[in-house]
Coordinates of C-alpha atoms and ligand atoms in Angstrom, one line a residue:
X1 CA -70.5 -16.8 -35.6
X2 CA -73.1 -17.2 -32.8
X3 CA -76.5 -15.6 -33.2
X4 CA -75.8 -12.7 -30.8
X5 CA -72.6 -11.8 -32.5
X6 CA -74.3 -12.0 -35.9
X7 CA -77.0 -9.7 -34.7
X8 CA -74.6 -7.0 -33.5
X9 CA -72.4 -7.3 -36.5
X10 CA -75.4 -7.1 -38.9
X11 CA -76.7 -3.9 -37.1
X12 CA -73.3 -2.2 -37.6
X13 CA -73.1 -3.3 -41.3
X14 CA -76.7 -2.0 -41.8
X15 CA -75.8 1.3 -40.2
X16 CA -72.7 1.6 -42.5
X17 CA -74.8 0.7 -45.6
X18 CA -77.9 2.7 -44.7
X19 CA -80.1 -0.3 -45.3
X20 CA -80.6 -4.0 -45.1
X21 CA -77.6 -6.2 -45.8
X22 CA -76.9 -9.9 -46.1
X23 CA -73.6 -11.6 -45.3
X24 CA -72.8 -14.0 -48.2
X25 CA -69.5 -15.5 -47.0
X26 CA -67.6 -15.7 -43.8
X27 CA -64.0 -16.9 -44.1
X28 CA -61.4 -17.1 -41.4
X29 CA -58.2 -15.1 -41.9
X30 CA -54.9 -16.4 -40.5
X31 CA -52.0 -14.6 -39.1
X32 CA -53.4 -13.2 -35.9
X33 CA -51.8 -13.8 -32.5
X34 CA -54.7 -13.3 -30.2
X35 CA -58.2 -13.2 -31.6
X36 CA -60.3 -15.0 -34.2
X37 CA -60.2 -13.1 -37.5
X38 CA -62.8 -13.3 -40.3
X39 CA -63.4 -11.8 -43.7
X40 CA -67.1 -11.1 -44.2
X41 CA -68.4 -10.7 -47.7
X42 CA -71.8 -9.1 -48.3
X43 CA -74.2 -9.9 -51.1
X44 CA -73.1 -6.7 -52.9
X45 CA -69.5 -7.9 -52.8
X46 CA -68.2 -5.5 -50.2
X47 CA -65.9 -6.9 -47.5
X48 CA -65.4 -6.3 -43.9
X49 CA -62.9 -7.5 -41.3
X50 CA -64.2 -9.0 -38.0
X51 CA -62.0 -9.8 -35.1
X52 CA -63.6 -11.5 -32.1
X53 CA -62.4 -13.1 -28.9
X54 CA -65.0 -14.6 -26.5
X55 CA -62.6 -14.1 -23.5
X56 CA -60.9 -10.9 -24.5
X57 CA -59.5 -8.9 -21.6
X58 CA -61.7 -5.9 -20.7
X59 CA -62.0 -3.1 -23.3
X60 CA -59.4 -4.7 -25.6
X61 CA -61.3 -4.0 -28.8
X62 CA -62.7 -0.6 -27.6
X63 CA -59.0 0.4 -27.0
X64 CA -58.0 -0.9 -30.5
X65 CA -60.9 1.1 -32.0
X66 CA -59.9 4.2 -30.1
X67 CA -56.4 3.8 -31.3
X68 CA -57.3 3.2 -35.0
X69 CA -59.7 6.2 -34.9
X70 CA -57.2 8.5 -33.3
X71 CA -54.6 7.5 -36.0
X72 CA -57.1 7.9 -38.8
X73 CA -57.8 11.5 -37.6
X74 CA -54.2 12.6 -38.1
X75 CA -54.0 14.5 -41.4
X76 CA -50.5 15.4 -42.6
X77 CA -50.4 18.6 -44.6
X78 CA -48.3 17.3 -47.4
X79 CA -49.5 16.2 -50.8
X80 CA -48.1 12.7 -50.2
X81 CA -50.6 9.8 -49.7
X82 CA -51.1 9.7 -46.0
X83 CA -50.7 6.5 -44.0
X84 CA -53.8 4.4 -44.4
X85 CA -55.7 3.2 -41.3
X86 CA -58.7 0.9 -41.6
X87 CA -62.0 2.6 -40.9
X88 CA -63.7 1.2 -37.8
X89 CA -67.4 0.4 -37.9
X90 CA -67.8 -0.4 -34.3
X91 CA -67.2 -2.8 -31.4
X92 CA -69.4 -5.3 -29.6
X93 CA -71.5 -4.4 -26.6
X94 CA -72.7 -7.9 -25.7
X95 CA -69.6 -9.7 -26.6
X96 CA -66.0 -8.6 -27.5
X97 CA -65.4 -7.9 -31.2
X98 CA -64.2 -5.2 -33.5
X99 CA -65.5 -4.7 -37.0
X100 CA -63.6 -2.6 -39.6
X101 CA -63.0 -2.0 -43.3
X102 CA -61.4 -5.1 -45.0
X103 CA -58.0 -4.3 -46.6
X104 CA -57.6 -6.1 -49.9
X105 CA -53.9 -6.9 -50.1
X106 CA -51.7 -6.0 -53.1
X107 CA -48.0 -5.9 -54.0
X108 CA -45.7 -3.2 -52.6
X109 CA -44.8 -0.5 -55.1
X110 CA -41.1 -0.2 -55.9
X111 CA -40.9 2.9 -53.7
X112 CA -43.0 1.2 -50.9
X113 CA -40.4 1.3 -48.1
X114 CA -39.2 4.8 -48.7
X115 CA -42.8 6.0 -49.0
X116 CA -43.8 4.2 -45.8
X117 CA -40.9 5.8 -43.9
X118 CA -41.8 9.2 -45.2
X119 CA -45.5 8.6 -44.4
X120 CA -44.7 7.6 -40.9
X121 CA -42.5 10.7 -40.3
X122 CA -45.2 12.9 -41.7
X123 CA -47.8 11.2 -39.5
X124 CA -45.6 11.6 -36.4
X125 CA -45.0 15.3 -37.2
X126 CA -48.6 16.1 -37.9
X127 CA -49.7 14.5 -34.6
X128 CA -47.5 16.4 -32.2
X129 CA -49.0 17.2 -28.8
X130 CA -48.0 18.3 -25.4
X131 CA -48.9 15.4 -23.2
X132 CA -47.9 11.8 -23.1
X133 CA -50.4 8.9 -22.7
X134 CA -53.7 8.3 -24.3
X135 CA -57.4 8.7 -23.6
X136 CA -57.6 5.1 -22.4
X137 CA -55.4 2.2 -21.3
X138 CA -54.8 -0.5 -24.0
X139 CA -52.8 -3.6 -24.6
X140 CA -49.5 -4.4 -26.1
X141 CA -50.1 -8.0 -27.4
X142 CA -52.3 -9.2 -24.5
X143 CA -50.3 -7.3 -21.8
X144 CA -52.2 -4.3 -20.2
X145 CA -50.5 -1.1 -21.2
X146 CA -51.3 1.9 -18.9
X147 CA -51.6 5.3 -20.6
X148 CA -52.4 7.9 -17.9
X149 CA -51.9 11.5 -19.3
X150 CA -48.4 12.6 -18.1
X151 CA -46.6 15.9 -18.6
X152 CA -43.1 14.6 -18.6
X153 CA -42.0 11.9 -21.0
X154 CA -39.2 10.6 -18.7
X155 CA -41.8 10.0 -15.9
X156 CA -44.1 8.3 -18.4
X157 CA -41.5 6.0 -19.8
X158 CA -39.9 5.1 -16.5
X159 CA -43.2 4.4 -14.6
X160 CA -45.7 3.3 -17.2
X161 CA -43.5 1.5 -19.5
X162 CA -40.3 0.1 -18.0
X163 CA -41.2 -0.2 -14.3
X164 CA -44.6 -1.6 -15.3
X165 CA -43.0 -4.4 -17.3
X166 CA -40.3 -5.0 -14.7
X167 CA -43.1 -5.4 -12.1
X168 CA -45.0 -7.9 -14.3
X169 CA -41.9 -10.0 -14.8
X170 CA -41.1 -9.9 -11.0
X171 CA -44.7 -11.0 -10.2
X172 CA -44.5 -13.9 -12.7
X173 CA -41.2 -15.1 -11.2
X174 CA -39.2 -14.4 -14.4
X175 CA -36.5 -12.4 -12.7
X176 CA -33.9 -13.1 -10.0
X177 CA -32.0 -10.8 -7.6
X178 CA -29.4 -9.6 -10.0
X179 CA -32.0 -8.9 -12.7
X180 CA -34.0 -6.9 -10.2
X181 CA -31.0 -4.9 -9.1
X182 CA -30.1 -4.0 -12.7
X183 CA -33.8 -3.0 -13.3
X184 CA -33.7 -0.7 -10.3
X185 CA -30.5 0.9 -11.4
X186 CA -31.7 1.4 -14.9
X187 CA -34.9 3.0 -13.7
X188 CA -32.8 5.6 -11.8
X189 CA -30.8 6.3 -14.9
X190 CA -33.7 6.8 -17.4
X191 CA -33.3 10.6 -17.2
X192 CA -29.6 10.4 -18.0
X193 CA -30.2 8.4 -21.1
X194 CA -33.5 9.8 -22.5
X195 CA -33.6 13.5 -21.5
X196 CA -32.4 14.8 -24.8
X197 CA -33.8 15.6 -27.3
X198 CA -36.7 17.4 -25.7
X199 CA -39.2 16.5 -28.4
X200 CA -43.0 16.7 -28.1
X201 CA -45.3 13.8 -27.9
X202 CA -46.4 12.3 -31.2
X203 CA -49.2 9.8 -31.8
X204 CA -47.6 6.4 -32.1
X205 CA -48.7 3.1 -33.5
X206 CA -47.1 1.6 -30.5
X207 CA -46.5 -2.0 -31.7
X208 CA -45.1 -1.4 -35.1
X209 CA -43.5 -4.8 -36.1
X210 CA -43.5 -6.3 -39.5
X211 CA -46.8 -8.2 -38.8
X212 CA -48.7 -5.1 -38.0
X213 CA -48.9 -3.5 -41.4
X214 CA -50.5 -4.7 -44.6
X215 CA -49.9 -3.6 -48.2
X216 CA -53.0 -2.5 -50.0
X217 CA -54.0 -2.7 -53.7
X218 CA -52.4 0.6 -54.4
X219 CA -49.1 -0.7 -53.0
X220 CA -49.1 1.5 -49.9
X221 CA -48.8 0.6 -46.2
X222 CA -51.8 0.2 -44.0
X223 CA -51.4 0.1 -40.2
X224 CA -53.2 -2.5 -38.2
X225 CA -53.4 -3.8 -34.6
X226 CA -52.0 -0.8 -32.8
X227 CA -51.2 -0.1 -29.2
X228 CA -51.6 3.6 -29.7
X229 CA -50.4 6.3 -27.3
X230 CA -48.7 9.7 -27.4
X231 CA -45.0 9.2 -26.8
X232 CA -41.6 10.2 -28.3
X233 CA -41.3 9.0 -31.8
X234 CA -38.1 7.1 -31.3
X235 CA -40.1 4.7 -29.1
X236 CA -42.3 3.9 -32.1
X237 CA -39.3 3.4 -34.4
X238 CA -37.6 1.1 -31.8
X239 CA -40.2 -1.7 -32.4
X240 CA -39.5 -1.5 -36.2
X241 CA -35.9 -2.6 -35.5
X242 CA -36.7 -5.6 -33.4
X243 CA -38.3 -8.4 -35.5
X244 CA -37.6 -7.4 -39.2
X245 CA -40.0 -6.1 -41.8
X246 CA -38.4 -2.7 -42.4
X247 CA -35.5 -2.0 -44.6
X248 CA -32.9 0.7 -45.0
X249 CA -35.1 2.6 -47.5
X250 CA -37.8 2.9 -44.8
X251 CA -35.4 4.6 -42.4
X252 CA -33.9 6.8 -45.1
X253 CA -37.4 7.9 -46.1
X254 CA -38.3 8.6 -42.4
X255 CA -35.2 10.7 -41.9
X256 CA -35.6 12.6 -45.2
X257 CA -38.8 14.0 -43.7
X258 CA -37.8 14.3 -40.0
X259 CA -34.3 13.4 -39.1
X260 CA -33.6 11.8 -35.7
X261 CA -31.4 13.7 -33.3
X262 CA -27.8 12.6 -32.6
X263 CA -27.5 9.7 -30.1
X264 CA -30.7 8.0 -31.3
X265 CA -29.0 4.6 -31.6
X266 CA -28.6 4.3 -27.8
X267 CA -32.0 5.6 -27.1
X268 CA -33.6 3.1 -29.5
X269 CA -31.9 0.3 -27.5
X270 CA -33.7 1.5 -24.3
X271 CA -37.0 1.8 -26.2
X272 CA -36.5 -1.7 -27.6
X273 CA -36.1 -3.0 -24.0
X274 CA -39.8 -2.3 -23.3
X275 CA -40.9 -4.6 -26.1
X276 CA -38.3 -7.3 -25.1
X277 CA -39.6 -7.2 -21.5
X278 CA -43.1 -7.5 -22.9
X279 CA -42.0 -10.6 -24.8
X280 CA -40.4 -11.9 -21.7
X281 CA -43.7 -11.5 -19.9
X282 CA -45.7 -13.0 -22.7
X283 CA -43.5 -15.8 -24.0
X284 CA -41.1 -16.5 -21.1
X285 CA -37.4 -16.7 -20.3
X286 CA -36.0 -17.1 -23.8
X287 CA -36.2 -13.3 -24.0
X288 CA -34.4 -12.7 -20.7
X289 CA -30.9 -12.7 -22.3
X290 CA -31.9 -10.0 -24.7
X291 CA -33.3 -7.9 -21.9
X292 CA -30.3 -8.3 -19.7
X293 CA -27.8 -7.3 -22.4
X294 CA -29.5 -3.9 -22.8
X295 CA -30.0 -3.5 -19.1
X296 CA -26.3 -4.2 -18.4
X297 CA -25.3 -1.7 -21.0
X298 CA -27.4 1.2 -19.7
X299 CA -27.9 0.5 -16.0
Ligands
ADP301 P1 -54.4 -10.2 -33.5 O1 -54.8 -8.9 -32.8 O2 -55.2 -11.4 -33.1 O3 -52.9 -10.3 -33.6 P2 -54.4 -8.9 -36.1 O4 -55.1 -7.5 -35.9 O5 -53.0 -8.9 -36.3 O6 -54.9 -9.9 -35.0 O7 -55.1 -9.5 -37.4 C1 -54.9 -10.8 -37.8 C2 -54.5 -10.9 -39.3 O8 -55.7 -10.5 -40.0 C3 -53.4 -10.0 -39.7 O9 -52.2 -10.6 -39.7 C4 -53.8 -9.6 -41.1 O10 -53.3 -10.5 -42.0 C5 -55.3 -9.7 -41.1 N1 -55.9 -8.3 -41.0 C6 -55.9 -7.5 -39.9 N2 -56.6 -6.4 -40.1 C7 -57.1 -6.5 -41.3 C8 -58.0 -5.7 -42.1 N3 -58.5 -4.6 -41.7 N4 -58.3 -6.1 -43.4 C9 -57.8 -7.3 -43.9 N5 -57.0 -8.1 -43.2 C10 -56.7 -7.8 -41.9

């Protein structure tokens, strides 16, 4: 940690503690895709999680902090343990970092998956809102994700999700003429496929794959590393289906609380396409086949 980073981090920790603090240990944490992650242990034994990236794209950690804070502010009415979100202490002003509560990991309780599904459904239901988007743009992985407030979901999804990723892929030379034709046709058909059910916006994690939750000491899920925005909940669930990490009990738990409307399987495919396109843009052409098979089916 350089002197300037240490100074800013220390100031945030002192504000949290209400007095002088001293960092006793500083250990790197593996598993991240983008930034440098560290566990900070203070003299009193308390621990904090620091993520920094000297060349982070603009506002990356501010957007993560805004997402985590927005999610933490959702309070489901039920007696069930709400989804846990790490408390954010702050972000850097002189260099890019985010400092938050450190989550000590534990073992999942036997009812972990069903609880997690129920908690996510309760979370979605408690966060319902009229407009789609978010208070600021953020990132999905390291790809910019635009979130302008939009009244109509279909417009939001077509323009700021699918068309945005198609355009990035085009600009990077990852598409050819037939891919582009299919993309244009699919964009024209978004309304046909996604109009029903007319559900309200919910606050979404936005990037909910198996690597973006932790299990805490109580055996419950903790959401990390979000790409938060208000969208239709099926778009949040789509990511859970893509790379593993969620089992049948999770989906049963979710639907016990808030069942999905008929036809969700097809819509989930179109929502998955956004993430596959993002992977195409981030990691290259090995994801093109997966994108094309969904595009051919729905274009
Ligand atoms: P990146 O944005 O670089 O992908 P992540 O936010 O995924 O980084 O964090 C990297 C790793 O650090 C995660 O896989 C997880 O193991 C751990 N981690 C993330 N947030 C916390 C936290 N609040 N407390 C403890 N460990 C965390």
